[in-house]
CSV table of C-alpha atoms and ligand atoms in Angstrom, one decimal:
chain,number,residue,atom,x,y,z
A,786,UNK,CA,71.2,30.9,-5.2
A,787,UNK,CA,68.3,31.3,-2.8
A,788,UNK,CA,68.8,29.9,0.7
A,789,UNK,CA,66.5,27.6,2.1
A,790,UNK,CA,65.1,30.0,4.3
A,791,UNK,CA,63.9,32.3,1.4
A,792,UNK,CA,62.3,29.2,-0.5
A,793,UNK,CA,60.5,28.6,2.7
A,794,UNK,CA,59.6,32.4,2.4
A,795,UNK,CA,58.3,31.9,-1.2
A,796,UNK,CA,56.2,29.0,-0.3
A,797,UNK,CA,54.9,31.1,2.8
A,798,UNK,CA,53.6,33.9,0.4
A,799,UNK,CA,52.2,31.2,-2.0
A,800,UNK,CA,50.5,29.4,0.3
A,801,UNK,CA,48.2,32.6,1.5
A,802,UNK,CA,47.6,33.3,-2.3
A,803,UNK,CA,46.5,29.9,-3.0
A,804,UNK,CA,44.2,29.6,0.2
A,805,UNK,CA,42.4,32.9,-0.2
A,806,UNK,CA,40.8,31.2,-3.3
A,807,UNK,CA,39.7,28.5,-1.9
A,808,UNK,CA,36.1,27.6,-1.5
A,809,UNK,CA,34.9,24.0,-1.9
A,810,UNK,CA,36.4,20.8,0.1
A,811,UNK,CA,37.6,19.6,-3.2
A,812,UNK,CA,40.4,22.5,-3.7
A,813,UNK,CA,41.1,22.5,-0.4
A,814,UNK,CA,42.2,18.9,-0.8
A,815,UNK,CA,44.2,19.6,-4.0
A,816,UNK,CA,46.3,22.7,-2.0
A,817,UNK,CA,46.8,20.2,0.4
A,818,UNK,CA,48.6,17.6,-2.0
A,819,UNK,CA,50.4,20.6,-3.6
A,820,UNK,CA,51.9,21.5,-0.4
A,821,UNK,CA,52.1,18.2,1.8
A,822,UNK,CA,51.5,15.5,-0.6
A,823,UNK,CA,54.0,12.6,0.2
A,824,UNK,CA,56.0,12.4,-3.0
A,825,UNK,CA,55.9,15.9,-4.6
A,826,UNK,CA,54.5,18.0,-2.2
A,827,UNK,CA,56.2,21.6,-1.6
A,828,UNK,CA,57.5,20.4,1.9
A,829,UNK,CA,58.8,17.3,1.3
A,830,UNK,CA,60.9,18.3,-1.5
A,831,UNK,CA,62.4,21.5,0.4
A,832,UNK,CA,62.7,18.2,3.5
A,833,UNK,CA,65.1,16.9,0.2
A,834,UNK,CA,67.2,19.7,0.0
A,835,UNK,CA,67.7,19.9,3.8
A,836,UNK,CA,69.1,16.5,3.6
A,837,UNK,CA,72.1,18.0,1.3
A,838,UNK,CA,72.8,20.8,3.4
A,839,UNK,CA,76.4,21.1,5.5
A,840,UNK,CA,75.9,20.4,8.6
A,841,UNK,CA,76.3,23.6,10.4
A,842,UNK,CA,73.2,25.2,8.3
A,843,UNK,CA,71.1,21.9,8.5
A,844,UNK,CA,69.9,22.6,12.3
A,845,UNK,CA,68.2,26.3,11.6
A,846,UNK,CA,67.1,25.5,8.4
A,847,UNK,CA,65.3,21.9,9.8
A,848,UNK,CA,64.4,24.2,12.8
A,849,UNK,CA,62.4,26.6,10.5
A,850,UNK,CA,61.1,23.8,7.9
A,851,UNK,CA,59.8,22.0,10.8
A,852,UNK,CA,58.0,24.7,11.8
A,853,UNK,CA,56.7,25.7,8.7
A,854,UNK,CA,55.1,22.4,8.0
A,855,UNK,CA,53.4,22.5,11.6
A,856,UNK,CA,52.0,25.8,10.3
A,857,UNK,CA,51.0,24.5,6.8
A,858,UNK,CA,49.1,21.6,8.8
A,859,UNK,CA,47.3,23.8,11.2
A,860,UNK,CA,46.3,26.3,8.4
A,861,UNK,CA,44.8,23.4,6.2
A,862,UNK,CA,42.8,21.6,9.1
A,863,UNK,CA,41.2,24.9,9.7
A,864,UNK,CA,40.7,25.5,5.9
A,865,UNK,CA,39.0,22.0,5.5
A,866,UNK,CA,37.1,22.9,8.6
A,867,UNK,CA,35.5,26.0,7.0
A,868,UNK,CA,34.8,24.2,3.7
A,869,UNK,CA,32.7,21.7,5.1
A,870,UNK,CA,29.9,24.0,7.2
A,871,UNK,CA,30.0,26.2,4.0
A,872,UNK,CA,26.8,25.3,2.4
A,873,UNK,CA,27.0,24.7,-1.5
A,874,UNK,CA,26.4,28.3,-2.9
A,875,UNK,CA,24.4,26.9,-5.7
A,876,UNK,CA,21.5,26.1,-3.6
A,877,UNK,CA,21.4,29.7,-2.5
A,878,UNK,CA,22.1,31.0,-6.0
A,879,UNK,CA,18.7,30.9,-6.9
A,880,UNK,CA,15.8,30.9,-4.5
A,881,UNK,CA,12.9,30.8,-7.3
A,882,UNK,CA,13.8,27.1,-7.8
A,883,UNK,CA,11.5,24.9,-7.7
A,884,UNK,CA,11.5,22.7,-4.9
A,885,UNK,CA,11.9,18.4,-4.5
A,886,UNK,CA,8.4,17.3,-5.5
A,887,UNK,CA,7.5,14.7,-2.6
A,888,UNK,CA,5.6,11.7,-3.4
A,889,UNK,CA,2.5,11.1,-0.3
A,890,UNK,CA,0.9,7.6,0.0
A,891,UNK,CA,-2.8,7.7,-0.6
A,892,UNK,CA,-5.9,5.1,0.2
A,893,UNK,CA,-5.6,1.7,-2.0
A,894,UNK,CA,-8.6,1.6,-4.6
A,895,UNK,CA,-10.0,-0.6,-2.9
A,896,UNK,CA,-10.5,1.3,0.3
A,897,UNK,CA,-11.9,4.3,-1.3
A,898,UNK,CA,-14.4,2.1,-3.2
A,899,UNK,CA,-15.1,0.0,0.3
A,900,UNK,CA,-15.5,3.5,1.7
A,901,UNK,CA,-18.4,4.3,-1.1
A,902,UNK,CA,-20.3,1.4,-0.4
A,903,UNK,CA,-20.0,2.1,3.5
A,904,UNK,CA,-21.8,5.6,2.7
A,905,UNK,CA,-24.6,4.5,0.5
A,906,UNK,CA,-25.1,2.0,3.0
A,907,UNK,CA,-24.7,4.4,6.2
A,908,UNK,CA,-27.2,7.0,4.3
A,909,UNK,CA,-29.5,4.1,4.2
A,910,UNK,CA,-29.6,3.7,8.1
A,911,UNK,CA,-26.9,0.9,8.4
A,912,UNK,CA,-24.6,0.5,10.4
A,913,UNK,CA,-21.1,-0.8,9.9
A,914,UNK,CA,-20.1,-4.3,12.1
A,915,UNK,CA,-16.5,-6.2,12.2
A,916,UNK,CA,-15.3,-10.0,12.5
A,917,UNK,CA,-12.4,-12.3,13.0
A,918,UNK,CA,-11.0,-13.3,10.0
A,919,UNK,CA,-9.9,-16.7,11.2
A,920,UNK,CA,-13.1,-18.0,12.2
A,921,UNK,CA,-14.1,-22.0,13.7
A,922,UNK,CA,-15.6,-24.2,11.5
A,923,UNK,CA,-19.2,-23.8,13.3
A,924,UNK,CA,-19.7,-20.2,12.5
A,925,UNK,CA,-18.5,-20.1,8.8
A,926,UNK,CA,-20.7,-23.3,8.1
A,927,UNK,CA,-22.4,-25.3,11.0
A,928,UNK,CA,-24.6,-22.4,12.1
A,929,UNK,CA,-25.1,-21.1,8.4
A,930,UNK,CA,-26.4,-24.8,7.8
A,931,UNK,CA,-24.0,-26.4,6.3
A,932,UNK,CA,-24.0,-29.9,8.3
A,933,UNK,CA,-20.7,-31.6,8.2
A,934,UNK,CA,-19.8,-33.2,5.1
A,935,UNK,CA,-22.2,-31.2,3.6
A,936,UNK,CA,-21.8,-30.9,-0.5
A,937,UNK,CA,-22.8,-27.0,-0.4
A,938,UNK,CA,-18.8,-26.7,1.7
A,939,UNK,CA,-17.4,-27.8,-1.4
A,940,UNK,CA,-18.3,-24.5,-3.2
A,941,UNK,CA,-16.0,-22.8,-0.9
A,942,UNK,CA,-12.8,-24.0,-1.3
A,943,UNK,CA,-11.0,-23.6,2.2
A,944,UNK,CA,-8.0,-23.0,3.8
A,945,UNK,CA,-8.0,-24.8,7.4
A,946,UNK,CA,-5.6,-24.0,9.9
A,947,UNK,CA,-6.5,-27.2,12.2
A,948,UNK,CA,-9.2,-29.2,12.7
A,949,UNK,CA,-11.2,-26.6,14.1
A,950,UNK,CA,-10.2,-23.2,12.7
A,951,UNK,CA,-10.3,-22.1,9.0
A,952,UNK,CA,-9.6,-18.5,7.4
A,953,UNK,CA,-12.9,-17.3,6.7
A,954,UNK,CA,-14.3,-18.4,3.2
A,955,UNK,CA,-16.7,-15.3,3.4
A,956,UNK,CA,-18.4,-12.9,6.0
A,957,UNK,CA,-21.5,-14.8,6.5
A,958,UNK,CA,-20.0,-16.0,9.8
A,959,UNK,CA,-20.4,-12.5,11.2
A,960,UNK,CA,-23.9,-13.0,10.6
A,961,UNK,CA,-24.0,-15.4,13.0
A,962,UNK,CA,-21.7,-13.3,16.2
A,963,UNK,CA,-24.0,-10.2,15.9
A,964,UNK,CA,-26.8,-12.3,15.8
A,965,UNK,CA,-26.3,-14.1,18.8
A,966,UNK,CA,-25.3,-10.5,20.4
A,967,UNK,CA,-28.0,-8.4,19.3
A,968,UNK,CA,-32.1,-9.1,18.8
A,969,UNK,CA,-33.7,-7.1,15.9
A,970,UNK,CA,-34.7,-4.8,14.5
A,971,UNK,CA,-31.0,-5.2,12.5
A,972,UNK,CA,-30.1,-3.3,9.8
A,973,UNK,CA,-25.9,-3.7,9.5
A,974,UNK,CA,-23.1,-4.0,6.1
A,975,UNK,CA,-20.1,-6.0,7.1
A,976,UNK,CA,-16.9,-5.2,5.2
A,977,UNK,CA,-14.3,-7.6,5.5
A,978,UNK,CA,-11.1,-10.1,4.1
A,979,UNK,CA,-11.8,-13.6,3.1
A,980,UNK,CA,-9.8,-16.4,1.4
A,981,UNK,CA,-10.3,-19.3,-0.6
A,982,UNK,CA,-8.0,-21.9,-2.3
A,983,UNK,CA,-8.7,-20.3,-5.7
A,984,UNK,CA,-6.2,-20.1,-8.7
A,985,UNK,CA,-6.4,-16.5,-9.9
A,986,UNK,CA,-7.4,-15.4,-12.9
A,987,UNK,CA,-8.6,-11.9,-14.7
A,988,UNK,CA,-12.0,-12.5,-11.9
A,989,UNK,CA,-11.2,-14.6,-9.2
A,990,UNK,CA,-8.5,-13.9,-6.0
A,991,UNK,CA,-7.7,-15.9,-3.5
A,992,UNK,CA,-7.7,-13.4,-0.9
A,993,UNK,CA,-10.7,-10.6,-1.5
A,994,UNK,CA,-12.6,-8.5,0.3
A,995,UNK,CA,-16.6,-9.2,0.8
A,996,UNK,CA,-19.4,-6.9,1.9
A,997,UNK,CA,-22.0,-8.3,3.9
A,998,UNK,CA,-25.8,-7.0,4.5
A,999,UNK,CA,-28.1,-8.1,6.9
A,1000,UNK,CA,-31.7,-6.6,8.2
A,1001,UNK,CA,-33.8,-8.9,10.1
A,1002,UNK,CA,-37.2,-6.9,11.9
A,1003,UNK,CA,-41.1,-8.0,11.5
A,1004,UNK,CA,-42.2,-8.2,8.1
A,1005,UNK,CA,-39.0,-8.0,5.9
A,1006,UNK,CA,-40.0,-9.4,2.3
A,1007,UNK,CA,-37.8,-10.6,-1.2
A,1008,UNK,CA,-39.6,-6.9,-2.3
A,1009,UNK,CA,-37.0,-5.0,0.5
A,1010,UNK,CA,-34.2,-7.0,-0.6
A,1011,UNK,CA,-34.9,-6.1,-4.4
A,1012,UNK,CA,-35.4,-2.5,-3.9
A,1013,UNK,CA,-32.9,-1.9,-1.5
A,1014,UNK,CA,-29.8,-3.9,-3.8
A,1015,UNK,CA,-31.3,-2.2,-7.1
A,1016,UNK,CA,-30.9,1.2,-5.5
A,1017,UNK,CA,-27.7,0.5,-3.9
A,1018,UNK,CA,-26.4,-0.8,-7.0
A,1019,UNK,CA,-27.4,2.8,-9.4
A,1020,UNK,CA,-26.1,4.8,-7.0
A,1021,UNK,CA,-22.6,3.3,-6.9
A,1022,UNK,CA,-22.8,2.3,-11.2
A,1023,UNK,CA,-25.3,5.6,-12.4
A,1024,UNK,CA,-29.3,4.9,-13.1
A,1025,UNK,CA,-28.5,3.2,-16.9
A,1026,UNK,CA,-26.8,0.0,-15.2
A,1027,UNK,CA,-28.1,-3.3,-16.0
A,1028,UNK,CA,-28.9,-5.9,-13.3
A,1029,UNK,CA,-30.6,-9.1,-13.1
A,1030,UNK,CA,-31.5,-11.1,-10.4
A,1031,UNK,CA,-31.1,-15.1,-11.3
A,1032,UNK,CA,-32.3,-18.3,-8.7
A,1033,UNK,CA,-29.7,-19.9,-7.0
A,1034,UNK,CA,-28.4,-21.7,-3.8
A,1035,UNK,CA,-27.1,-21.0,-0.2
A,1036,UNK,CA,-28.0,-23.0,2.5
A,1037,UNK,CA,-28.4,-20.6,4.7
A,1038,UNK,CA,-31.0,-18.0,2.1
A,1039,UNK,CA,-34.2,-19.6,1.1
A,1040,UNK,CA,-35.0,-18.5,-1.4
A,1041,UNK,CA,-31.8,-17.5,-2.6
A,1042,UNK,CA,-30.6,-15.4,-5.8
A,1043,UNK,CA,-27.4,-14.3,-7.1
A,1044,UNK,CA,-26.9,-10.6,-8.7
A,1045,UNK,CA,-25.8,-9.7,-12.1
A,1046,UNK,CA,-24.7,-6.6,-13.4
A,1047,UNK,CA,-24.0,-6.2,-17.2
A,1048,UNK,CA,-20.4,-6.9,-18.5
A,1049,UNK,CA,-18.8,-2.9,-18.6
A,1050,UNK,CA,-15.8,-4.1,-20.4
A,1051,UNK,CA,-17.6,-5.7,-23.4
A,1052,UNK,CA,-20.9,-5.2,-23.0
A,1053,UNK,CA,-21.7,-8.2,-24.3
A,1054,UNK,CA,-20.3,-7.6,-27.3
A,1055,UNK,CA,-17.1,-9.7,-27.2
A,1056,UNK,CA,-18.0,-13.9,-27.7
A,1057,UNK,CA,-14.4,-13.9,-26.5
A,1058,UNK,CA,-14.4,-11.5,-23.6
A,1059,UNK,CA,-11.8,-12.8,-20.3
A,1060,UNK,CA,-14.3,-11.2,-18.2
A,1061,UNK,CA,-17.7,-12.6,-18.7
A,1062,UNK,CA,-16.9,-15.2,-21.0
A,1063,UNK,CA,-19.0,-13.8,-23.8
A,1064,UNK,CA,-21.9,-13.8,-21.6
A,1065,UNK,CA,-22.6,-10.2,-21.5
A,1066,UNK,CA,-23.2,-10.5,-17.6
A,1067,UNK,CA,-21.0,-11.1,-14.6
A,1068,UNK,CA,-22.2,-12.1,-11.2
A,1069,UNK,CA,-21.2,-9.7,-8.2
A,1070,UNK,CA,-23.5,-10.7,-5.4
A,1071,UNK,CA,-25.1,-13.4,-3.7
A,1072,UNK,CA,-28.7,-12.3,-1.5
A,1073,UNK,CA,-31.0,-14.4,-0.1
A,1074,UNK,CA,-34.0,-14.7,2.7
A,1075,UNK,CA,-32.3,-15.5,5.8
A,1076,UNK,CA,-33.4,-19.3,6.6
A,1077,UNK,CA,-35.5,-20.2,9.4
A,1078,UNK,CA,-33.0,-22.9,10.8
A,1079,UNK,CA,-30.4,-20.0,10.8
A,1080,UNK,CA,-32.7,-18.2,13.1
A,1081,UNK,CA,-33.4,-20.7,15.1
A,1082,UNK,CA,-29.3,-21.4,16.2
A,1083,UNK,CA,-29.1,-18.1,16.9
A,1084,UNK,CA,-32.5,-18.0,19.4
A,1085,UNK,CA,-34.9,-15.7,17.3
A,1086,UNK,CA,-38.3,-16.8,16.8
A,1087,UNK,CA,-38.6,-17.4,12.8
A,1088,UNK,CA,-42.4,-17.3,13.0
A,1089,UNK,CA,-42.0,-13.5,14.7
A,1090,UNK,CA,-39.1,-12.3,12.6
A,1091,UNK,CA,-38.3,-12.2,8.8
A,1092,UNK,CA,-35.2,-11.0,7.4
A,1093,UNK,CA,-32.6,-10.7,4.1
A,1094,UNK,CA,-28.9,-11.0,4.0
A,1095,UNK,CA,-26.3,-10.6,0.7
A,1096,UNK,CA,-22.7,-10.6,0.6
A,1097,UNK,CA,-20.9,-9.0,-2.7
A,1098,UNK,CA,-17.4,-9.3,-3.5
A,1099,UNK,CA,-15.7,-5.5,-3.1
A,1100,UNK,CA,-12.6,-6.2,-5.8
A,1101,UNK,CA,-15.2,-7.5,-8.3
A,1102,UNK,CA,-17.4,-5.0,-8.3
A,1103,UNK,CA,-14.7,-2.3,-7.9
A,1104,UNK,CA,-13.2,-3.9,-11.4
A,1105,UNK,CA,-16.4,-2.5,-13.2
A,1106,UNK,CA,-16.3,0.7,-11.8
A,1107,UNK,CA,-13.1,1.8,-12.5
A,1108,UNK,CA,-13.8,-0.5,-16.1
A,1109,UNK,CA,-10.6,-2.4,-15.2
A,1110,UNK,CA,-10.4,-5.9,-17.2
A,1111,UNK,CA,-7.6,-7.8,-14.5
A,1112,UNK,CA,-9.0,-7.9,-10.7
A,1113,UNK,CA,-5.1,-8.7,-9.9
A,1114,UNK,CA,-3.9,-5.2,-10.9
A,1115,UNK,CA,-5.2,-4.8,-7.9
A,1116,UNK,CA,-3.0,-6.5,-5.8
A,1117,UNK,CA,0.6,-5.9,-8.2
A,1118,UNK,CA,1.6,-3.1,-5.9
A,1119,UNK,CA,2.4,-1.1,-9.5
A,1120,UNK,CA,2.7,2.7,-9.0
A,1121,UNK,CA,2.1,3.3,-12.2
A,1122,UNK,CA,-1.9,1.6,-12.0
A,1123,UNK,CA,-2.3,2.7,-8.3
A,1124,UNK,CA,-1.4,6.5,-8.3
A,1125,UNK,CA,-4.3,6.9,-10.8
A,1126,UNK,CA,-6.5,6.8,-8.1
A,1127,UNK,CA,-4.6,9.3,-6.1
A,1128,UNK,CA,-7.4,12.4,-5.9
A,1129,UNK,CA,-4.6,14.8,-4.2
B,2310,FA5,C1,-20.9,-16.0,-0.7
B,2310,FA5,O1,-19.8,-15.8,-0.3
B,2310,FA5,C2,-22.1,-15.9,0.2
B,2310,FA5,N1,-21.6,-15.8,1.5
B,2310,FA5,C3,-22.9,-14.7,-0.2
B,2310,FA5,C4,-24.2,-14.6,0.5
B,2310,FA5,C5,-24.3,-13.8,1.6
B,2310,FA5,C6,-25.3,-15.2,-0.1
B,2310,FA5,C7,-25.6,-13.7,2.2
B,2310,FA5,C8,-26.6,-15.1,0.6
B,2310,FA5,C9,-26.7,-14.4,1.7
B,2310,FA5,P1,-20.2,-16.3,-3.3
B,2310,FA5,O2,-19.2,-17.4,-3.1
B,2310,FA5,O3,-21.0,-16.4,-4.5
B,2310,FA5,O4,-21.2,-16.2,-2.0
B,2310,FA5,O5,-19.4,-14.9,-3.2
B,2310,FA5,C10,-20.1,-13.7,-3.2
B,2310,FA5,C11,-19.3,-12.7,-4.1
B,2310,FA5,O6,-17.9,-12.6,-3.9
B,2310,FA5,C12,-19.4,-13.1,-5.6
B,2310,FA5,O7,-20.6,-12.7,-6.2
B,2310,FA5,C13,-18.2,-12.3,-6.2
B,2310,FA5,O8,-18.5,-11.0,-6.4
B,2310,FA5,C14,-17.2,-12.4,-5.1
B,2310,FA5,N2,-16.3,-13.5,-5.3
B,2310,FA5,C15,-16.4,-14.8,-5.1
B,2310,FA5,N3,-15.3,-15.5,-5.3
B,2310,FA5,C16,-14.4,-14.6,-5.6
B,2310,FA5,C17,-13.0,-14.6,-6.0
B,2310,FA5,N4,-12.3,-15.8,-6.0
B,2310,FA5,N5,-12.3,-13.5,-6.2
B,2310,FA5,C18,-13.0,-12.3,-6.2
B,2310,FA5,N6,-14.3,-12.2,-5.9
B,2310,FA5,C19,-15.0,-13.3,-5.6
């Protein structure tokens, strides 16, 4: 029968076959249960015999199984040590792999289609301008002349903040601030935010984004303001778009007109269509000659000074563009819609 000693011997030998073959953190952690585990490890079960042994043997053997276990310990820590900065040799295997395809962020439609109108307008001799979107209750209506309690304020349903301050219901105001900054000749497009208390549907958004135009100088007629939208509007749509320019009212344009362009998801050919109701046109701008009163609270001599302003909504003409039928797709944050418009 073999002696304690020589079983220890055994395990010695086995233990050095065993860890040779060992590469990943996984076998290193089952040779550690085979030889230390608590209940049938190696070393607890020779610890089992050393219990039954006569006394006078029991002190070398515990001596030796002591010390064996110390060295089983050490040996494992170093062996888990080594299996965790040993990188996964699958990775290596094969260096024609393809690598992780990354996903990059790109502009929102809406920013590259806000950045076309900026350069038709910039290659026009424009200039781009900036306001605050929360804006005071004088500059988005008093000084566009809307009097208080006006009727006209009721086309733009508004969000106040107090008394005094409102989120803008449309760049117009910014009108105002340059005008009362700068004398003409102007010639400016302001892009902006601006929010109304609108429901949404397949057209309308509570919060959209608005371009505005302005060009006030000496002799500016309805005939500038015609020209300049019509070729504005074939350069961003191609020369066989539709448009029509229909009377209408701003109180601060006289005379004022709104801009159609022909319906591109129907064409008119849908009595049912949720775009332009069957009408075969949708309205994307409203343009105007800039009222005298409006020069006048902002100090330039109407009788010297002529000028035009417009202000088109940037998601609604955007939705004809791209011939999408829901201006809220917009807004849905849905990779699967946006990343069409990734050029990259
Ligand atoms: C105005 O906001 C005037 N300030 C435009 C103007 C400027 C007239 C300068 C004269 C001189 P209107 O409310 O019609 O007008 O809005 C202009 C455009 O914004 C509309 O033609 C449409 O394209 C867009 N628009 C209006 N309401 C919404 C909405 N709820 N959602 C998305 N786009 C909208």
């Amino acid at each position: 029968m073999s002696t304690l000693q020589d079983k220890i011997k055994e395990y010695r030998q086995l233990f050095t076959d065993l860890a040779s073959k060992v590469k990943e953190a996984k076998e290193a952690e089952e040779l550690r249960q085979l030889f230390l585990g608590r209940k049938k490890g190696h070393l607890t079960l020779l610890f089992e015999e050393l219990k039954n042994l006569p006394l006078e043997e029991k002190k070398a053997a515990g001596k030796a199984l002591n010390e064996f276990k110390e060295e089983i310990q050490k040996l494992m820590t170093e062996l888990e040590q080594k299996c965790q900065t040993r990188k996964p040799e699958r990775l290596i295997d094969d260096l024609t792999q393809p690598g992780r395809k990354l996903y990059w962020g790109s502009p929102h439609p809406i920013t590259l289609f806000q950045r076309e109108i900026e350069r038709i307008f910039i290659s026009m001799g424009f200039s781009v301008e900036e306001g605050p979107e929360i804006e005071t209750d004088y500059y988005n209506f008093e000084a566009l002349n809307f009097p208080p309690h006006h009727p006209a304020r009721d086309s733009w349903d508004t969000l106040y903040i107090n008394d005094k301050l409102l989120l803008r219901t449309h760049t117009s105001p910014v009108q105002i601030r340059v005008m009362e900054k700068k004398k003409p000749p102007i010639r400016i497009i302001i892009p902006g935010k601006v929010f109304r208390r609108e429901t949404p549907d397949p057209t309308h958004l509570p919060m959209f984004y608005q371009v505005e135009g302005l060009v006030v100088d000496k002799g500016i007629t309805f005939a500038h303001l015609k020209g300049t939208l019509e070729y504005f509007i074939k350069a961003l749509f191609g020369e066989k778009i539709k448009l029509r320019f229909r009377p209408s009212f701003f109180p601060f344009t006289e005379p004022s007109a709104e801009v159609d362009i022909e319906c591109i998801v129907c064409h008119g050919q849908d009595p049912h269509c949720r775009v332009c109701g069957g009408s075969g046109w949708k309205e994307i701008l409203g343009a105007g000659m800039v009222d005298p009163q409006v020069f006048k609270n902002v100090n330039i001599d109407p009788e010297k000074y002529s000028g035009w302003a417009f202000g088109l909504g940037i998601d609604r003409m955007a939705m004809f563009a791209f011939q999408i039928p829901e201006i809220r797709y917009f807004y849905e944050n849905d990779l699967r819609f946006l990343r069409q418009f990734n050029r990259k």
